[in-house]
Coordinates of C-alpha atoms and ligand atoms in Angstrom, one line a residue:
M1 CA 0.0 0.0 0.0
K2 CA 1.5 3.4 -1.1
I3 CA 0.7 6.3 1.2
L4 CA 1.4 9.9 0.2
A5 CA 1.8 12.0 3.4
I6 CA 1.8 15.7 4.0
E7 CA 3.4 17.5 7.0
T8 CA 3.0 21.3 7.6
S9 CA 2.7 21.6 11.3
C10 CA 5.5 24.1 11.8
D11 CA 8.3 25.4 9.5
E12 CA 8.9 22.5 7.1
T13 CA 6.7 21.9 4.1
A14 CA 7.1 18.1 3.6
C15 CA 5.7 15.4 1.4
A16 CA 6.7 11.7 1.2
V17 CA 5.6 8.4 -0.3
V18 CA 6.0 5.4 1.8
E19 CA 5.1 1.8 1.0
D20 CA 3.5 -0.5 3.7
G21 CA 4.5 1.9 6.5
R22 CA 8.2 0.9 6.3
R23 CA 9.8 1.6 2.9
I24 CA 10.5 5.2 1.9
L25 CA 10.0 5.8 -1.8
S26 CA 10.6 9.5 -1.5
N27 CA 10.9 12.1 1.3
I28 CA 11.0 15.8 0.3
I29 CA 11.4 18.5 2.9
A30 CA 11.4 22.3 2.0
S31 CA 12.7 24.0 5.1
Q32 CA 11.6 27.6 5.9
I33 CA 14.4 28.2 8.4
D34 CA 16.1 30.9 6.5
A35 CA 12.8 33.0 6.4
H36 CA 12.3 32.7 10.1
K37 CA 15.9 33.1 11.2
L38 CA 15.6 36.8 10.6
Y39 CA 13.1 37.0 13.5
G40 CA 14.8 34.6 15.9
G41 CA 11.9 32.2 15.8
V42 CA 9.0 30.9 13.7
V43 CA 6.5 33.6 12.6
P44 CA 3.2 31.8 12.2
E45 CA 1.8 34.0 9.4
I46 CA 5.0 33.6 7.3
A47 CA 4.9 29.8 7.9
S48 CA 1.3 29.5 6.5
R49 CA 2.2 31.6 3.5
L50 CA 5.3 29.7 2.7
H51 CA 3.5 26.3 3.0
S52 CA 0.8 27.6 0.6
E53 CA 3.5 28.6 -1.9
S54 CA 5.6 25.5 -1.8
I55 CA 3.2 22.6 -1.1
V56 CA 2.3 21.9 -4.8
G57 CA 5.9 21.8 -5.9
V58 CA 6.9 19.6 -2.9
C59 CA 4.2 17.1 -3.6
E60 CA 5.0 16.9 -7.2
E61 CA 8.7 16.3 -6.3
A62 CA 7.7 13.5 -3.9
L63 CA 5.6 11.8 -6.5
A64 CA 8.3 12.1 -9.1
G65 CA 10.9 10.9 -6.6
A66 CA 8.8 7.8 -5.9
G67 CA 8.3 7.1 -9.6
C68 CA 4.5 7.5 -9.1
K69 CA 1.5 9.2 -10.6
L70 CA -1.2 10.5 -8.3
S71 CA -3.4 7.7 -9.4
D72 CA -0.8 5.1 -8.0
I73 CA -1.4 6.4 -4.5
D74 CA -3.6 4.3 -2.3
A75 CA -4.3 6.8 0.5
V76 CA -3.4 10.4 1.6
A77 CA -2.2 10.9 5.2
V78 CA -1.8 14.3 6.8
T79 CA -0.7 15.9 10.1
Y80 CA -3.8 17.4 11.6
A81 CA -2.5 18.2 15.1
P82 CA -0.8 19.6 17.1
G83 CA 1.1 22.6 15.6
L84 CA 0.6 26.1 14.3
I85 CA -3.1 26.2 13.3
G86 CA -2.6 28.2 10.1
A87 CA 0.2 26.0 9.0
L88 CA -1.7 22.8 9.8
L89 CA -4.7 24.0 7.8
V90 CA -2.7 24.4 4.7
G91 CA -1.7 20.8 4.8
V92 CA -5.1 19.5 5.9
N93 CA -6.9 21.3 3.1
F94 CA -4.4 20.3 0.5
A95 CA -4.6 16.7 1.6
K96 CA -8.4 16.8 1.4
G97 CA -8.2 18.1 -2.1
L98 CA -5.9 15.3 -3.2
A99 CA -7.9 12.6 -1.5
L100 CA -11.1 13.9 -3.1
A101 CA -9.5 14.2 -6.5
V102 CA -8.3 10.6 -6.6
N103 CA -11.2 9.2 -4.5
K104 CA -8.8 7.6 -2.0
P105 CA -9.0 7.5 1.9
L106 CA -7.9 10.5 4.0
I107 CA -5.9 9.6 7.1
P108 CA -5.4 12.1 9.9
V109 CA -2.1 11.7 11.9
H110 CA -1.1 13.1 15.2
H111 CA 2.3 14.7 14.8
I112 CA 3.9 13.1 17.9
K113 CA 2.7 9.6 16.9
G114 CA 4.3 10.4 13.6
H115 CA 7.6 11.2 15.4
A116 CA 7.4 7.8 17.0
A117 CA 6.9 6.1 13.7
A118 CA 10.2 7.5 12.4
N119 CA 11.9 4.6 14.1
Y120 CA 9.7 2.1 12.0
L121 CA 11.4 3.4 8.9
A122 CA 14.9 2.8 10.3
Y123 CA 14.3 -0.4 12.2
P124 CA 12.2 -3.0 10.3
E125 CA 12.1 -5.2 13.4
L126 CA 10.7 -2.6 15.8
E127 CA 7.1 -3.3 16.9
P128 CA 5.1 -2.1 19.9
P129 CA 5.0 -2.3 22.8
Y130 CA 8.0 -0.1 23.7
L131 CA 8.8 3.0 25.6
C132 CA 9.4 6.2 23.6
L133 CA 10.8 9.6 24.5
A134 CA 9.7 12.3 22.0
V135 CA 11.7 15.5 22.3
S136 CA 11.2 18.3 19.8
G137 CA 10.8 22.1 19.6
G138 CA 7.3 21.8 20.9
H139 CA 7.1 18.6 22.9
S140 CA 8.9 16.5 25.5
Q141 CA 7.0 13.4 26.3
I142 CA 7.7 9.9 27.7
M143 CA 5.1 7.6 26.2
E144 CA 4.2 3.9 26.5
V145 CA 3.6 2.9 22.9
K146 CA 1.1 0.1 23.7
S147 CA 0.2 -0.7 20.1
Y148 CA 0.8 1.1 16.7
T149 CA -2.1 3.5 17.5
E150 CA -2.5 3.4 21.3
F151 CA -0.2 5.7 23.3
S152 CA -0.1 6.5 27.0
V153 CA 1.8 9.6 28.1
I154 CA 3.5 9.0 31.5
G155 CA 5.8 12.0 31.6
R156 CA 5.6 15.5 30.0
T157 CA 7.1 18.9 30.3
I158 CA 5.4 21.3 32.8
D159 CA 6.9 24.3 31.0
D160 CA 9.3 24.6 28.1
A161 CA 9.9 21.7 25.7
A162 CA 13.5 20.4 25.5
G163 CA 14.1 21.8 22.0
E164 CA 12.6 25.2 23.1
A165 CA 15.1 25.2 26.0
F166 CA 17.9 24.5 23.6
D167 CA 16.8 27.3 21.3
K168 CA 16.3 29.8 24.1
A169 CA 19.7 29.1 25.7
A170 CA 21.3 29.3 22.3
R171 CA 19.7 32.6 21.6
A172 CA 21.0 33.9 25.0
L173 CA 24.5 32.7 23.9
G174 CA 24.2 34.5 20.6
F175 CA 23.7 31.5 18.3
P176 CA 21.3 31.7 15.3
Y177 CA 17.8 30.1 15.3
P178 CA 17.1 27.2 15.7
G179 CA 20.0 27.0 18.1
G180 CA 19.9 23.3 19.2
V181 CA 22.4 22.2 16.6
Y182 CA 24.7 25.2 17.4
I183 CA 24.8 24.2 21.1
D184 CA 25.6 20.6 20.0
K185 CA 28.5 21.9 17.9
A186 CA 29.8 24.2 20.6
A187 CA 29.6 21.5 23.2
L188 CA 31.5 19.1 20.9
S189 CA 34.2 21.7 20.4
A190 CA 34.5 22.3 24.2
L191 CA 34.8 18.6 24.8
T192 CA 37.5 18.0 22.1
R193 CA 39.7 21.0 22.7
N194 CA 42.7 20.9 25.1
T195 CA 41.8 23.2 28.0
S196 CA 40.7 22.7 31.5
L197 CA 37.2 24.2 30.7
N198 CA 34.6 21.6 29.9
S199 CA 31.0 20.7 30.7
Q200 CA 31.9 20.6 34.4
S201 CA 33.2 24.2 34.5
Y202 CA 29.8 25.8 35.0
H203 CA 27.2 24.4 37.5
L204 CA 23.6 24.2 36.4
P205 CA 20.7 23.0 38.5
Y206 CA 18.8 19.7 38.1
P207 CA 15.2 20.9 38.2
K208 CA 12.8 19.0 40.5
T209 CA 9.2 18.2 39.4
P210 CA 6.2 17.0 41.6
N211 CA 5.9 13.9 39.3
E212 CA 9.4 12.4 38.9
L213 CA 8.7 11.5 35.2
D214 CA 7.7 15.1 34.3
F215 CA 10.3 17.6 32.9
S216 CA 10.9 21.2 33.7
F217 CA 13.4 23.1 31.6
S218 CA 12.5 26.8 32.0
G219 CA 14.7 27.1 35.2
L220 CA 17.6 25.7 33.3
K221 CA 17.3 28.3 30.6
T222 CA 17.0 31.1 33.2
A223 CA 20.1 29.7 35.0
V224 CA 22.1 30.0 31.6
I225 CA 20.8 33.6 31.2
N226 CA 21.8 34.5 34.8
L227 CA 25.2 32.9 34.3
I228 CA 25.8 35.1 31.2
H229 CA 24.7 38.3 33.1
N230 CA 26.7 37.5 36.2
T231 CA 29.9 36.8 34.2
E232 CA 29.4 40.1 32.3
Q233 CA 28.8 42.0 35.5
R234 CA 32.0 40.6 37.0
G235 CA 33.8 41.7 33.9
E236 CA 34.9 38.2 33.2
E237 CA 34.9 36.5 29.8
L238 CA 32.4 33.8 29.3
D239 CA 33.5 30.5 27.7
K240 CA 30.5 30.0 25.4
D241 CA 31.5 26.5 24.3
A242 CA 31.9 25.4 27.9
V243 CA 28.5 26.9 28.8
A244 CA 26.9 25.1 25.9
A245 CA 28.5 21.8 27.0
A246 CA 27.3 22.3 30.6
F247 CA 23.8 23.1 29.4
Q248 CA 23.6 20.2 26.9
N249 CA 25.1 17.8 29.5
K250 CA 22.4 18.7 32.0
I251 CA 19.5 18.4 29.6
C252 CA 20.9 15.0 28.4
E253 CA 21.2 13.9 32.1
I254 CA 17.6 14.9 32.8
L255 CA 16.2 13.2 29.7
T256 CA 18.2 10.0 30.1
T257 CA 17.6 9.7 33.9
K258 CA 13.8 10.2 33.6
L259 CA 13.5 7.9 30.6
L260 CA 15.4 5.1 32.4
K261 CA 13.3 5.7 35.5
A262 CA 10.2 5.3 33.3
A263 CA 11.6 2.1 31.9
E264 CA 12.1 0.8 35.5
I265 CA 8.6 1.7 36.5
T266 CA 6.9 0.3 33.4
Q267 CA 8.9 -2.9 33.6
N268 CA 7.9 -3.3 37.3
N269 CA 4.2 -2.6 36.5
A270 CA 4.4 -5.3 33.7
G271 CA 5.7 -7.9 36.2
G272 CA 9.5 -7.3 35.7
G273 CA 11.9 -8.7 33.3
G274 CA 10.5 -7.0 30.3
S275 CA 8.6 -10.2 29.6
R276 CA 5.6 -8.6 28.0
Q277 CA 7.8 -7.3 25.2
A278 CA 8.6 -9.5 22.3
G279 CA 11.1 -8.7 19.5
R280 CA 14.8 -8.3 19.3
G281 CA 15.9 -10.5 22.3
S282 CA 13.7 -10.3 25.3
R283 CA 15.0 -7.0 26.5
Q284 CA 12.9 -3.9 27.0
K285 CA 12.8 -1.6 24.1
I286 CA 13.4 2.1 24.4
A287 CA 13.1 4.6 21.5
L288 CA 14.1 8.2 21.2
T289 CA 12.7 10.5 18.6
G290 CA 12.1 14.2 17.6
G291 CA 14.4 17.0 16.6
V292 CA 16.3 16.8 19.8
A293 CA 17.1 13.1 19.2
A294 CA 19.6 14.5 16.7
N295 CA 21.7 15.8 19.6
S296 CA 25.0 14.0 19.7
G297 CA 25.3 14.2 23.5
L298 CA 21.9 12.7 24.0
R299 CA 22.4 9.8 21.5
Q300 CA 25.7 9.0 23.2
M301 CA 24.5 9.3 26.8
L302 CA 21.4 7.1 26.3
T303 CA 23.4 4.5 24.4
E304 CA 26.2 4.4 27.0
R305 CA 23.9 4.3 30.0
A306 CA 21.2 2.0 28.7
G307 CA 22.6 0.2 25.7
G308 CA 23.8 -2.8 27.9
D309 CA 20.4 -3.4 29.4
F310 CA 17.9 -2.3 26.8
E311 CA 17.3 -2.4 23.1
I312 CA 17.8 1.2 22.0
Y313 CA 16.2 2.7 18.9
I314 CA 17.2 6.2 17.7
P315 CA 16.3 7.4 14.2
P316 CA 19.1 8.5 11.7
L317 CA 19.6 12.3 11.7
S318 CA 17.5 12.6 8.5
L319 CA 14.4 11.3 10.3
C320 CA 14.8 13.1 13.7
G321 CA 13.4 16.5 12.6
D322 CA 9.9 17.1 11.0
N323 CA 9.4 15.0 7.8
A324 CA 6.4 13.5 6.0
A325 CA 7.9 9.9 5.7
M326 CA 7.2 9.4 9.5
I327 CA 3.6 10.7 8.9
A328 CA 3.1 8.2 6.1
S329 CA 4.4 5.4 8.3
Q330 CA 2.1 6.2 11.2
G331 CA -0.7 6.8 8.6
Y332 CA -0.4 3.2 7.4
Y333 CA -1.0 1.9 10.9
E334 CA -3.9 4.4 11.5
Y335 CA -5.4 3.1 8.2
L336 CA -5.0 -0.5 9.3
A337 CA -6.8 0.4 12.6
G338 CA -9.7 2.0 10.6
N339 CA -8.8 5.6 11.5
T340 CA -9.7 7.5 8.4
A341 CA -11.5 10.9 8.1
G342 CA -14.1 12.6 6.0
M343 CA -14.0 15.9 4.2
D344 CA -15.0 17.5 7.5
L345 CA -11.5 16.9 9.0
N346 CA -10.3 19.9 11.0
A347 CA -6.9 20.8 12.3
F348 CA -6.1 21.4 16.0
A349 CA -3.3 23.5 17.5
N350 CA -3.4 21.4 20.7
L351 CA -4.5 17.9 21.0
D352 CA -3.4 15.2 23.5
L353 CA -2.4 11.8 22.4
Ligands
LIG1 O1 10.9 17.8 15.7 P1 11.3 19.1 15.2 O2 12.0 19.3 13.9 O3 10.1 20.1 15.2 C1 9.1 20.1 16.2 O4 8.2 19.2 16.1 O5 9.2 20.9 17.1 O6 12.3 19.7 16.4 C2 13.0 20.9 16.3 C3 13.8 21.1 17.5 C4 14.4 22.6 17.6 O7 14.2 23.1 18.9 C5 15.9 22.3 17.4 O8 16.7 23.3 18.0 C6 16.1 20.9 17.9 O9 15.0 20.2 17.5 N1 17.3 20.3 17.4 C7 18.4 20.0 18.3 C8 19.4 19.5 17.4 N2 18.9 19.5 16.1 C9 17.6 20.0 16.2 N3 18.5 20.2 19.6 C10 19.7 19.7 20.1 N4 20.7 19.2 19.4 C11 20.6 19.1 18.0 N5 21.6 18.5 17.3
LIG2 ZN1 8.1 17.6 15.2

């Protein structure tokens, strides 16, 4: 079954064709970052306008890349929530038009479920149930993926998302938008250079939350801003790379610690031993996904701390950020579960899993 999927929830206009939920035939992404960079963040009106301008060309490219005509497509999947409402509406309305034109099913996909499906494209053997941490610019959630379509959120951010914290700290340090990747590079250069300053040179707090599986990142961002101001006031020079390393290290420590705590809790609830999970060996499966899953420090820390005890699944860099292949993959499983929509499908800026 060939699914054409459309993703326009934020600042990427994306279209992909995926076969049977697992095989990418094409995956086209038109990034709007250069347009938003000027303003230090995504401007919703500009995002909607640019989606409208590029969606036809991006879809044509995806069909051509897959060697398909529109009539070869078996269904159209689209991200309908959550995201910027104007941006989502461009994708939803375009998808409706396509589905109507070829008289094929329309499949609504939740963006975060789509992020989880990124790992199905990279790991043919991965099947639910498993535990998944989705960390992006808008979300930080620990989820039990009970089946392809049933998710249970057991930890979430109570303020900023992890990617948002990366971007805000990066902005305070003078890096361009989106800053996560610049923090990653600066942290790497601090760790590889030959000086006494490294991720341990600046102390940052480990924020407490009432629910131990929830996240709180806004205090960490404030701590970085205070560190910058205090250093300036003392007339000292700030080592930006070392601050980036300290910040990244703390975020990775928080994410990894809570994810592993969640693994312990869910394993105990299931009777221990990971016995309810089948698949690669009998070990419990943990997946990472979302834009922040591209972070080299996070990939390394999770693999080092958990790789011996768990099966770890992390998407390749090309599938961490927003893309439509992951929406097509999740769309396939939504279709199998009977979750299709009519021409009255609406978009939602906020929608729980
Ligand atoms: O999943 P995504 O593309 O969009 C949303 O759904 O939000 O995630 C974008 C986020 C941005 O905050 C960006 O700074 C962050 O992912 N990001 C990174 C890295 N690459 C992208 N954060 C840390 N390290 C990276 N290497
Ligand atoms: Zn995303």
